Short mmCIF file of C-alpha atoms in Angstrom, two decimals:
data_model
loop_
_atom_site.label_atom_id
_atom_site.label_comp_id
_atom_site.label_asym_id
_atom_site.label_seq_id
_atom_site.Cartn_x
_atom_site.Cartn_y
_atom_site.Cartn_z
CA MET A 566 19.78 -52.55 -223.61
CA THR A 567 19.69 -56.10 -224.95
CA CYS A 568 23.18 -57.49 -224.61
CA ASP A 569 23.97 -61.12 -223.85
CA GLY A 570 27.73 -60.61 -223.98
CA ALA A 571 29.99 -59.09 -221.41
CA ILE A 572 32.25 -56.16 -222.02
CA ARG A 573 35.77 -56.48 -220.79
CA CYS A 574 36.64 -52.92 -221.59
CA ALA A 575 39.86 -51.17 -220.77
CA SER A 576 38.75 -49.80 -217.45
CA ALA A 577 40.96 -48.29 -214.79
CA VAL A 578 42.18 -51.00 -212.44
CA LEU A 579 43.29 -51.05 -208.87
CA SER A 580 43.41 -54.34 -206.97
CA SER A 581 45.87 -56.25 -204.87
CA SER A 582 46.74 -58.42 -207.83
CA LEU A 583 48.21 -55.51 -209.81
CA ASP A 584 51.66 -54.11 -209.40
CA SER A 585 52.34 -50.62 -208.12
CA ALA A 586 52.65 -49.06 -211.56
CA SER A 587 49.17 -50.21 -212.48
CA ARG A 588 47.80 -48.58 -209.39
CA HIS A 589 48.05 -45.18 -211.01
CA ALA A 590 44.96 -45.97 -213.12
CA LYS A 591 41.61 -44.25 -212.44
CA GLY A 592 40.02 -46.81 -210.15
CA PRO A 593 39.53 -50.49 -209.44
CA HIS A 594 37.62 -52.91 -211.57
CA GLU A 595 34.09 -53.60 -210.55
CA GLN A 596 34.81 -56.79 -208.64
CA GLY A 597 37.85 -55.39 -206.85
CA PRO A 598 38.07 -53.99 -203.34
CA ARG A 599 36.45 -50.70 -202.45
CA ILE A 600 38.96 -47.94 -201.91
CA THR A 601 39.19 -45.63 -198.96
CA ARG A 602 41.60 -42.74 -199.40
CA PRO A 603 41.72 -39.44 -197.54
CA ARG A 604 41.26 -36.35 -199.62
CA PRO A 605 44.62 -34.96 -200.72
CA ARG A 606 45.72 -32.14 -198.47
CA HIS A 607 46.55 -29.27 -200.74
CA SER A 608 45.13 -25.86 -201.38
CA ALA A 609 42.95 -25.16 -204.37
CA THR A 610 45.69 -23.03 -205.86
CA PRO A 611 49.43 -22.70 -205.21
CA SER A 612 48.67 -19.61 -203.12
CA GLY A 613 45.88 -21.33 -201.23
CA GLY A 614 43.09 -19.17 -202.65
CA MET A 615 40.11 -20.03 -204.80
CA SER A 616 40.97 -21.48 -208.18
CA SER A 617 41.03 -18.83 -210.89
CA ALA A 618 39.46 -21.38 -213.19
CA ALA A 619 36.57 -21.82 -210.79
CA SER A 620 36.01 -18.09 -210.37
CA ARG A 621 36.35 -17.18 -214.06
CA PRO A 622 33.00 -16.88 -215.88
CA ARG A 623 32.38 -19.75 -218.28
CA GLY A 624 33.15 -18.74 -221.85
CA ALA A 625 35.51 -15.96 -220.74
CA ARG A 626 38.91 -15.77 -222.38
CA ALA A 627 41.32 -18.04 -220.55
CA PRO A 628 44.43 -16.35 -219.19
CA PRO A 629 47.69 -17.10 -220.98
CA PRO A 630 50.09 -19.43 -219.20
CA SER A 631 52.82 -17.99 -217.06
CA GLY A 632 56.11 -17.58 -218.86
CA TYR A 633 54.89 -15.98 -222.07
CA ASP A 634 55.70 -12.45 -223.29
CA ARG A 635 53.19 -10.34 -225.22
CA GLN A 636 56.08 -8.66 -227.03
CA VAL A 637 57.62 -11.87 -228.36
CA SER A 638 56.58 -12.84 -231.87
CA THR A 639 57.17 -16.11 -233.70
CA LEU A 640 56.99 -16.67 -237.45
CA ILE A 641 56.44 -20.28 -238.46
CA LYS A 642 57.26 -20.59 -242.14
CA GLN A 643 57.53 -23.21 -244.87
CA VAL A 644 54.57 -25.20 -243.59
CA ARG A 645 51.27 -26.49 -244.84
CA VAL A 646 48.46 -25.21 -242.63
CA PHE A 647 45.47 -27.27 -241.52
CA ASP A 648 43.19 -24.81 -239.75
CA GLY A 649 40.97 -27.34 -237.98
CA VAL A 650 38.68 -27.89 -240.95
CA ASP A 651 40.59 -27.34 -244.19
CA VAL A 652 44.10 -27.09 -245.58
CA LEU A 653 44.69 -23.39 -246.26
CA ASP A 654 46.48 -21.60 -249.05
CA ALA A 655 49.13 -20.34 -246.66
CA ASP A 656 52.66 -21.32 -245.77
CA CYS A 657 53.33 -18.97 -242.85
CA VAL A 658 51.71 -18.25 -239.49
CA LEU A 659 52.70 -15.26 -237.35
CA VAL A 660 52.21 -15.40 -233.58
CA GLN A 661 52.37 -12.40 -231.25
CA GLY A 662 52.47 -13.24 -227.58
CA ASP A 663 49.79 -15.87 -226.97
CA ARG A 664 47.73 -15.13 -230.11
CA ILE A 665 47.81 -15.93 -233.80
CA VAL A 666 47.89 -12.60 -235.64
CA LYS A 667 48.39 -13.37 -239.33
CA LEU A 668 48.38 -16.17 -241.90
CA GLY A 669 49.61 -15.94 -245.46
CA ARG A 670 52.27 -16.77 -247.97
CA ASP A 671 55.89 -15.61 -247.74
CA LEU A 672 55.27 -13.40 -244.72
CA SER A 673 58.13 -11.21 -243.54
CA ALA A 674 59.43 -11.58 -240.02
CA PRO A 675 59.06 -8.49 -237.81
CA ALA A 676 62.15 -7.15 -236.08
CA GLY A 677 63.22 -9.40 -233.23
CA CYS A 678 60.89 -12.19 -234.33
CA VAL A 679 61.74 -15.82 -233.63
CA VAL A 680 61.68 -17.66 -236.96
CA VAL A 681 60.87 -21.36 -237.11
CA ASP A 682 61.45 -23.18 -240.40
CA GLY A 683 58.81 -25.88 -240.67
CA ALA A 684 60.73 -27.61 -243.46
CA GLY A 685 57.57 -28.51 -245.36
CA GLY A 686 55.78 -30.07 -242.40
CA MET A 687 52.18 -29.40 -241.40
CA LEU A 688 50.99 -26.96 -238.77
CA LEU A 689 47.80 -27.94 -236.95
CA PRO A 690 45.77 -26.58 -234.03
CA GLY A 691 46.70 -28.14 -230.73
CA PHE A 692 44.72 -31.32 -230.15
CA ILE A 693 41.83 -31.42 -227.69
CA ASP A 694 41.24 -34.80 -226.03
CA ALA A 695 37.50 -34.80 -225.33
CA HIS A 696 37.51 -37.65 -222.79
CA VAL A 697 40.17 -38.19 -220.14
CA HIS A 698 40.27 -38.69 -216.39
CA THR A 699 42.81 -37.02 -214.15
CA PRO A 700 44.92 -39.42 -212.05
CA ASP A 701 42.79 -40.96 -209.34
CA GLN A 702 45.46 -40.78 -206.66
CA GLY A 703 45.00 -37.03 -206.41
CA THR A 704 48.68 -36.19 -206.02
CA ARG A 705 50.14 -33.04 -207.47
CA ASP A 706 53.07 -34.82 -209.11
CA GLU A 707 50.78 -37.26 -210.92
CA GLY A 708 48.51 -34.49 -212.14
CA ILE A 709 51.41 -32.45 -213.45
CA SER A 710 52.92 -35.54 -215.07
CA ALA A 711 49.67 -36.23 -216.92
CA LEU A 712 49.34 -32.65 -218.19
CA ARG A 713 53.01 -32.41 -219.18
CA GLN A 714 52.95 -35.72 -221.04
CA ALA A 715 49.79 -34.74 -222.89
CA LEU A 716 51.35 -31.49 -224.09
CA GLN A 717 54.56 -33.22 -225.15
CA LEU A 718 52.44 -35.41 -227.41
CA GLY A 719 50.42 -32.60 -228.96
CA VAL A 720 47.34 -32.45 -226.71
CA THR A 721 47.12 -28.83 -225.60
CA THR A 722 43.70 -29.18 -223.90
CA MET A 723 42.29 -32.12 -221.93
CA LEU A 724 38.60 -32.44 -221.09
CA CYS A 725 38.18 -34.46 -217.91
CA MET A 726 34.98 -36.53 -217.88
CA GLY A 727 34.69 -37.10 -214.17
CA CYS A 728 36.88 -37.01 -211.09
CA ARG A 729 36.52 -37.63 -207.36
CA TYR A 730 38.55 -34.68 -206.10
CA PRO A 731 37.33 -31.40 -207.63
CA ASP A 732 39.69 -29.35 -205.43
CA PHE A 733 42.63 -31.30 -206.88
CA VAL A 734 41.42 -30.62 -210.42
CA ALA A 735 40.91 -26.94 -209.59
CA HIS A 736 44.52 -26.84 -208.43
CA LEU A 737 45.71 -28.31 -211.75
CA LYS A 738 43.51 -25.94 -213.75
CA ALA A 739 44.97 -22.97 -211.92
CA LEU A 740 48.61 -23.83 -212.64
CA GLN A 741 48.58 -22.34 -216.17
CA GLN A 742 52.15 -23.44 -216.92
CA PRO A 743 53.31 -23.29 -220.55
CA ASP A 744 54.71 -26.82 -220.37
CA LEU A 745 51.37 -28.31 -219.27
CA ALA A 746 48.19 -28.98 -221.22
CA ASP A 747 45.19 -26.84 -220.33
CA LEU A 748 42.44 -28.64 -218.41
CA ARG A 749 38.64 -28.48 -218.22
CA SER A 750 36.54 -30.79 -216.05
CA ALA A 751 33.06 -32.07 -215.31
CA GLY A 752 33.93 -32.60 -211.67
CA ILE A 753 31.95 -35.34 -209.92
CA ALA A 754 29.47 -37.07 -212.23
CA ALA A 755 25.80 -37.41 -211.34
CA SER A 756 24.85 -40.97 -210.43
CA VAL A 757 22.83 -42.99 -207.91
CA GLU A 758 24.02 -45.21 -205.09
CA GLY A 759 25.10 -48.61 -206.37
CA SER A 760 25.37 -47.50 -209.98
CA HIS A 761 28.52 -46.81 -211.95
CA PRO A 762 30.97 -45.55 -210.77
CA THR A 763 29.84 -45.44 -207.13
CA GLN A 764 30.53 -49.15 -206.64
CA LEU A 765 34.22 -48.42 -207.11
CA PHE A 766 34.72 -45.95 -204.30
CA ASP A 767 33.78 -45.31 -200.69
CA TYR A 768 33.75 -41.58 -201.38
CA TYR A 769 31.33 -40.59 -204.13
CA PRO A 770 28.35 -38.23 -203.72
CA THR A 771 25.11 -39.57 -205.19
CA LEU A 772 21.57 -38.48 -205.95
CA ASN A 773 18.64 -40.15 -204.20
CA GLY A 774 15.91 -38.30 -206.06
CA VAL A 775 14.85 -35.08 -207.74
CA GLU A 776 15.09 -33.25 -204.41
CA ASP A 777 18.89 -33.75 -204.48
CA VAL A 778 19.38 -32.26 -207.94
CA ALA A 779 19.55 -28.55 -207.10
CA PRO A 780 22.17 -28.86 -204.33
CA PHE A 781 24.20 -31.33 -206.39
CA VAL A 782 24.38 -29.01 -209.39
CA HIS A 783 24.98 -25.95 -207.19
CA THR A 784 27.96 -27.71 -205.60
CA ARG A 785 29.42 -28.62 -208.99
CA VAL A 786 29.03 -25.01 -210.14
CA SER A 787 30.69 -23.68 -206.98
CA GLU A 788 33.57 -26.12 -207.50
CA GLY A 789 34.17 -24.71 -210.97
CA SER A 790 32.87 -27.53 -213.17
CA ASP A 791 33.05 -26.47 -216.80
CA TYR A 792 30.26 -28.86 -217.83
CA LEU A 793 28.38 -31.69 -216.15
CA LYS A 794 28.41 -35.44 -216.69
CA ILE A 795 25.54 -37.77 -215.87
CA VAL A 796 25.84 -41.56 -215.68
CA ILE A 797 22.86 -43.62 -216.86
CA GLU A 798 24.08 -47.18 -216.44
CA ASP A 799 22.53 -50.39 -215.08
CA SER A 800 25.61 -52.56 -215.80
CA SER A 801 23.63 -54.94 -218.01
CA VAL A 802 26.26 -54.25 -220.65
CA ILE A 803 28.57 -56.39 -218.52
CA GLY A 804 25.96 -58.95 -217.53
CA LYS A 805 25.10 -57.41 -214.17
CA SER A 806 22.19 -55.49 -212.68
CA THR A 807 22.62 -52.27 -210.71
CA PRO A 808 20.44 -49.24 -209.97
CA PHE A 809 20.45 -46.49 -212.58
CA LEU A 810 19.62 -42.81 -212.72
CA PRO A 811 15.82 -42.57 -213.20
CA PRO A 812 14.52 -40.58 -216.19
CA GLU A 813 13.00 -37.86 -214.01
CA VAL A 814 16.33 -37.35 -212.24
CA SER A 815 18.46 -37.32 -215.40
CA ALA A 816 16.04 -34.79 -216.92
CA ALA A 817 16.10 -32.64 -213.78
CA VAL A 818 19.91 -32.65 -213.59
CA THR A 819 20.14 -31.67 -217.24
CA ALA A 820 17.62 -28.86 -216.88
CA LYS A 821 19.27 -27.48 -213.74
CA ALA A 822 22.74 -27.63 -215.31
CA HIS A 823 21.43 -25.84 -218.39
CA SER A 824 19.95 -23.14 -216.16
CA HIS A 825 23.50 -22.50 -214.93
CA GLY A 826 24.84 -22.40 -218.47
CA LEU A 827 26.53 -25.80 -218.28
CA LEU A 828 26.64 -28.38 -221.02
CA VAL A 829 25.62 -31.90 -220.04
CA VAL A 830 27.39 -35.01 -221.32
CA ALA A 831 25.98 -38.48 -220.68
CA HIS A 832 27.74 -41.77 -220.01
CA ALA A 833 25.34 -44.37 -221.39
CA GLN A 834 26.66 -47.57 -222.94
CA SER A 835 23.42 -49.18 -224.02
CA ARG A 836 20.95 -48.04 -226.65
CA ARG A 837 18.14 -47.87 -224.09
CA PHE A 838 20.02 -45.44 -221.87
CA VAL A 839 21.33 -43.37 -224.77
CA ALA A 840 17.66 -42.86 -225.67
CA GLN A 841 16.94 -41.81 -222.07
CA ALA A 842 19.85 -39.38 -222.19
CA ILE A 843 18.52 -37.83 -225.39
CA GLU A 844 15.02 -37.53 -223.92
CA SER A 845 16.59 -35.83 -220.89
CA GLY A 846 18.00 -33.15 -223.18
CA VAL A 847 21.74 -33.80 -222.92
CA ASP A 848 24.17 -32.08 -225.26
CA GLY A 849 26.51 -34.97 -225.96
CA LEU A 850 27.47 -38.58 -225.30
CA ALA A 851 30.71 -39.53 -223.55
CA HIS A 852 30.74 -42.91 -225.37
CA GLN A 853 28.87 -44.60 -228.17
CA TYR A 854 26.67 -47.45 -226.96
CA VAL A 855 28.22 -50.91 -227.24
CA ASP A 856 25.45 -53.38 -226.46
CA GLN A 857 24.36 -53.71 -230.10
CA PRO A 858 25.26 -52.31 -233.52
CA LEU A 859 24.36 -48.70 -234.25
CA THR A 860 21.74 -48.51 -237.00
CA PRO A 861 21.49 -45.71 -239.58
CA GLU A 862 18.03 -44.94 -238.17
CA PHE A 863 19.39 -44.40 -234.67
CA ALA A 864 22.22 -42.29 -236.07
CA ARG A 865 19.61 -40.05 -237.69
CA PHE A 866 17.77 -39.90 -234.35
CA LEU A 867 20.98 -38.64 -232.71
CA LYS A 868 21.40 -36.08 -235.47
CA SER A 869 17.85 -34.81 -234.99
CA ALA A 870 18.55 -34.46 -231.26
CA GLY A 871 21.55 -32.24 -231.98
CA VAL A 872 24.01 -34.18 -229.82
CA PHE A 873 27.69 -34.88 -230.37
CA VAL A 874 29.38 -38.23 -229.71
CA VAL A 875 32.82 -38.80 -228.19
CA MET A 876 33.74 -42.19 -229.63
CA THR A 877 36.46 -43.41 -227.17
CA LEU A 878 37.46 -46.24 -229.51
CA ALA A 879 40.96 -46.48 -228.05
CA VAL A 880 39.69 -47.81 -224.73
CA TYR A 881 38.16 -50.84 -226.49
CA HIS A 882 41.39 -51.48 -228.41
CA SER A 883 43.62 -51.70 -225.35
CA HIS A 884 45.64 -54.51 -226.92
CA GLU A 885 47.08 -51.97 -229.37
CA GLY A 886 48.45 -49.66 -226.67
CA VAL A 887 51.74 -51.53 -226.59
CA GLU A 888 52.32 -50.46 -230.20
CA LEU A 889 52.35 -46.85 -229.04
CA ALA A 890 54.72 -47.74 -226.23
CA ASN A 891 57.18 -49.17 -228.76
CA ASP A 892 56.85 -46.33 -231.27
CA PRO A 893 60.17 -44.42 -231.19
CA ARG A 894 58.31 -41.15 -231.84
CA VAL A 895 56.10 -41.64 -228.78
CA ARG A 896 58.02 -43.71 -226.26
CA PRO A 897 60.54 -41.05 -225.15
CA HIS A 898 57.69 -38.80 -224.02
CA ILE A 899 55.85 -41.37 -221.87
CA ASP A 900 56.44 -40.90 -218.15
CA SER A 901 57.60 -44.18 -216.63
CA ARG A 902 54.73 -44.09 -214.14
CA TRP A 903 52.22 -44.48 -217.02
CA MET A 904 54.18 -46.89 -219.22
CA ASP A 905 52.97 -50.05 -217.50
CA ILE A 906 49.35 -48.99 -217.93
CA LEU A 907 49.88 -48.28 -221.62
CA CYS A 908 51.41 -51.73 -222.09
CA SER A 909 48.54 -53.49 -220.33
CA SER A 910 45.39 -54.77 -221.99
CA VAL A 911 42.04 -56.33 -221.24
CA GLY A 912 40.78 -59.22 -223.35
CA GLY A 913 37.35 -60.15 -224.61
CA GLN A 914 36.55 -56.85 -226.30
CA GLU A 915 36.23 -58.04 -229.88
CA GLN A 916 32.46 -57.51 -230.07
CA PHE A 917 32.75 -53.97 -228.81
CA GLN A 918 35.68 -53.13 -231.04
CA GLU A 919 33.50 -54.23 -233.93
CA TYR A 920 30.47 -52.22 -232.78
CA GLY A 921 32.56 -49.13 -232.09
CA LEU A 922 34.31 -49.05 -235.45
CA ALA A 923 31.10 -49.89 -237.30
CA ALA A 924 29.32 -46.94 -235.63
CA VAL A 925 31.66 -44.34 -237.12
CA ARG A 926 30.35 -44.41 -240.68
CA PRO A 927 26.59 -44.21 -239.93
CA LEU A 928 27.23 -41.36 -237.50
CA ARG A 929 29.32 -39.58 -240.12
CA ASP A 930 26.76 -40.19 -242.85
CA ALA A 931 23.98 -38.85 -240.62
CA GLY A 932 25.98 -35.71 -239.87
CA VAL A 933 26.39 -36.37 -236.14
CA PRO A 934 29.39 -34.43 -234.80
CA ILE A 935 32.14 -36.91 -233.87
CA LEU A 936 34.73 -35.93 -231.27
CA ALA A 937 38.00 -37.69 -230.49
CA GLY A 938 38.50 -38.86 -226.91
CA SER A 939 40.93 -41.43 -225.56
CA ASP A 940 39.44 -42.20 -222.11
CA ALA A 941 42.97 -42.15 -220.72
CA ASN A 942 44.29 -43.35 -218.29
CA ASN A 943 42.70 -46.80 -218.67
CA PRO A 944 44.77 -49.92 -219.40
CA GLY A 945 46.10 -49.72 -222.94
CA THR A 946 45.84 -45.92 -222.96
CA THR A 947 47.77 -42.95 -221.66
CA TYR A 948 47.69 -39.18 -221.75
CA GLY A 949 48.47 -37.62 -225.11
CA ALA A 950 49.64 -40.73 -226.92
CA SER A 951 46.25 -42.42 -227.02
CA LEU A 952 44.63 -39.47 -228.76
CA HIS A 953 46.81 -40.40 -231.77
CA HIS A 954 45.54 -43.98 -231.45
CA GLU A 955 41.98 -42.65 -231.41
CA LEU A 956 42.59 -40.70 -234.63
CA ASP A 957 43.86 -43.83 -236.34
CA LEU A 958 40.79 -45.76 -235.20
CA LEU A 959 38.43 -43.04 -236.43
CA VAL A 960 40.02 -43.32 -239.87
CA ARG A 961 39.74 -47.10 -239.74
CA GLY A 962 36.08 -46.65 -238.88
CA GLY A 963 35.32 -44.50 -241.89
CA LEU A 964 36.28 -40.87 -241.30
CA THR A 965 38.54 -39.17 -243.78
CA ARG A 966 41.88 -38.13 -242.35
CA THR A 967 40.79 -34.50 -242.46
CA GLU A 968 37.57 -35.34 -240.61
CA ALA A 969 39.53 -37.21 -237.96
CA LEU A 970 41.77 -34.19 -237.42
CA THR A 971 38.69 -31.98 -237.09
CA ALA A 972 37.38 -34.40 -234.45
CA ALA A 973 40.42 -33.52 -232.32
CA THR A 974 40.53 -29.77 -233.02
CA ALA A 975 37.66 -27.62 -234.30
CA ALA A 976 34.86 -30.02 -233.32
CA PRO A 977 35.59 -30.30 -229.57
CA ALA A 978 36.35 -26.58 -229.41
CA LYS A 979 32.96 -25.82 -230.94
CA HIS A 980 30.87 -28.26 -228.95
CA PHE A 981 32.57 -27.62 -225.59
CA ARG A 982 32.32 -23.86 -226.09
CA LEU A 983 36.03 -23.14 -226.32
CA PRO A 984 35.92 -20.42 -228.99
CA ASP A 985 39.51 -19.33 -228.46
CA ARG A 986 41.10 -22.57 -229.69
CA GLY A 987 40.74 -25.54 -232.04
CA ARG A 988 41.37 -23.46 -235.17
CA ILE A 989 44.28 -21.60 -236.72
CA ALA A 990 42.94 -18.11 -237.33
CA PRO A 991 43.86 -14.54 -236.37
CA GLY A 992 42.87 -13.70 -232.81
CA LEU A 993 42.81 -17.27 -231.53
CA ARG A 994 45.17 -18.87 -229.02
CA ALA A 995 48.46 -19.99 -230.47
CA ASP A 996 47.96 -23.62 -229.45
CA LEU A 997 49.82 -25.28 -232.29
CA ILE A 998 51.47 -28.53 -233.36
CA LEU A 999 54.13 -28.81 -236.05
CA VAL A 1000 54.46 -32.32 -237.47
CA GLU A 1001 56.73 -33.85 -240.06
CA GLY A 1002 54.78 -35.20 -243.00
CA ASP A 1003 51.12 -34.64 -243.85
CA PRO A 1004 48.44 -36.25 -241.64
CA THR A 1005 45.76 -35.33 -244.18
CA VAL A 1006 47.45 -37.96 -246.36
CA ASP A 1007 48.70 -40.35 -243.64
CA ILE A 1008 47.07 -39.99 -240.22
CA ASP A 1009 50.08 -41.71 -238.63
CA ALA A 1010 52.05 -38.52 -239.27
CA THR A 1011 50.43 -36.90 -236.22
CA LYS A 1012 52.90 -38.87 -234.11
CA SER A 1013 55.88 -37.25 -235.86
CA ILE A 1014 55.76 -34.09 -233.76
CA ALA A 1015 58.52 -31.54 -234.25
CA ARG A 1016 57.21 -28.78 -231.97
CA VAL A 1017 54.27 -27.93 -229.75
CA TRP A 1018 53.19 -24.46 -228.65
CA ARG A 1019 50.74 -23.64 -225.89
CA SER A 1020 49.53 -20.03 -226.06
CA GLY A 1021 52.55 -19.12 -228.15
CA VAL A 1022 55.09 -20.71 -225.82
CA ALA A 1023 57.08 -23.65 -227.13
CA GLY A 1024 56.12 -26.34 -224.62
CA ARG A 1025 57.85 -29.45 -225.91
CA GLY A 1026 61.37 -30.07 -224.74
CA ALA A 1027 63.93 -32.28 -226.36
CA ALA A 1028 63.24 -35.96 -225.81
CA PRO A 1029 65.89 -38.56 -225.09
CA ALA A 1030 66.54 -41.06 -227.83
CA ALA A 1031 64.12 -43.95 -227.88
CA GLY A 1032 65.80 -47.08 -226.70
CA GLY A 1033 65.63 -50.02 -224.37
CA ASP A 1034 64.04 -53.40 -224.72
CA VAL A 1035 60.93 -54.00 -226.76
CA LEU A 1036 57.97 -53.65 -224.44
CA ILE A 1037 55.60 -56.58 -224.20
CA GLN A 1038 51.86 -56.41 -223.75
CA ARG A 1039 50.68 -57.47 -220.30
CA ALA A 1040 47.19 -58.94 -220.18
CA LEU A 1041 45.25 -57.94 -217.10
CA ASP A 1042 42.91 -60.33 -215.36
CA VAL A 1043 40.53 -57.60 -214.23
CA GLY A 1044 37.21 -59.33 -214.58
CA VAL A 1045 34.34 -57.33 -216.01
CA SER A 1046 34.19 -53.55 -215.77
CA ILE A 1047 32.91 -50.39 -217.38
CA PRO A 1048 35.03 -47.43 -218.53
CA PRO A 1049 34.19 -44.13 -216.87
#
């Protein structure tokens, strides 16, 4: 990577200079104190047994959430239907239990069916946020809050791109409550001592060489990781120098993960390390590189490698998070414990905002699959809400509104091997969002959510009226850091 600038990206922050609300972010900035916390004392599941998510074979049909009834049917009528790729010639969708069973025009409601009049709104697949991090504190209440807030704002599945407490994540995955978003996770990311993100924490397993690869991957598999993340980062993107995962180790981790049937996603924020990730055989990128502009030639290289890219534009536009916090359609659904983070921002990101947005069009033109990911819960982001911000940024960068919606539905479902969701089609999970307006015309309409269903169960409760004082952006003096 050849970058002379420093990235002040919206990274999770925890230092003595921040107030208690900010301390719910993922971790400290790079120059902050190291953190020592005991592992949270809770069982892997509410009953204390092994997580069902960990024991379920990858690719197997996920169980429906508790609280649903196979005999209950719901007819959603008078809607336009976006199926994850196209707008269909249908105005009704029939759900039986946790599955979509029929689409068409002027469908009749079966006896005893719940009928929902969509009033001309649009029905979409539930959104999939392809890059989040579960709350770093590792408390049950925080985890549930994050999943509930995400669902309230239309994100029915969250893909965690790295955590420190796999047993905590396994506990959240096993809950399967209809009012919580579903969760998948990479578990602990592969890195080396002194590299990102090990400098942030006292507790973080690392790899010293190829000999550590097999036990590392075996442990992640036994913990129930749904895919694996590797970090190839020397911190030069922020003007520093740290160790980085050597090519032979990144290749060995990728090969071993593939032998277990796991996808591998790489964190690499410079062109040099993206190239290393591709040569290692990874399946996708957790970020686009930000040390220099993406060229059409490199976009074609990524296409030829068959990788997908999770853009995470929202994390570089943290100064816009306060706009979400003041949006009356969004604000009532933000848990107070996350509001301060959403209203915070990190300055000095202009170069990386420019590079990120400018990368969208060449990736699109080259045919590289683009996935929407918010990188919540960094400053200026939060669960659920920031996925809508990401969609807006993807459109600003050059995607059509339909393509942006696909980036949050069918595309992540396809590339993260979630064949039961991401589309509206018979036989698939009834993870659905009903919005007022038409986001294929105005992407901002995704925020106007009328209802959310997870596996056929209406999971969005009534929100209190938006009110209170206008929230003001709070600039964070966090120094220089890298988003996980």
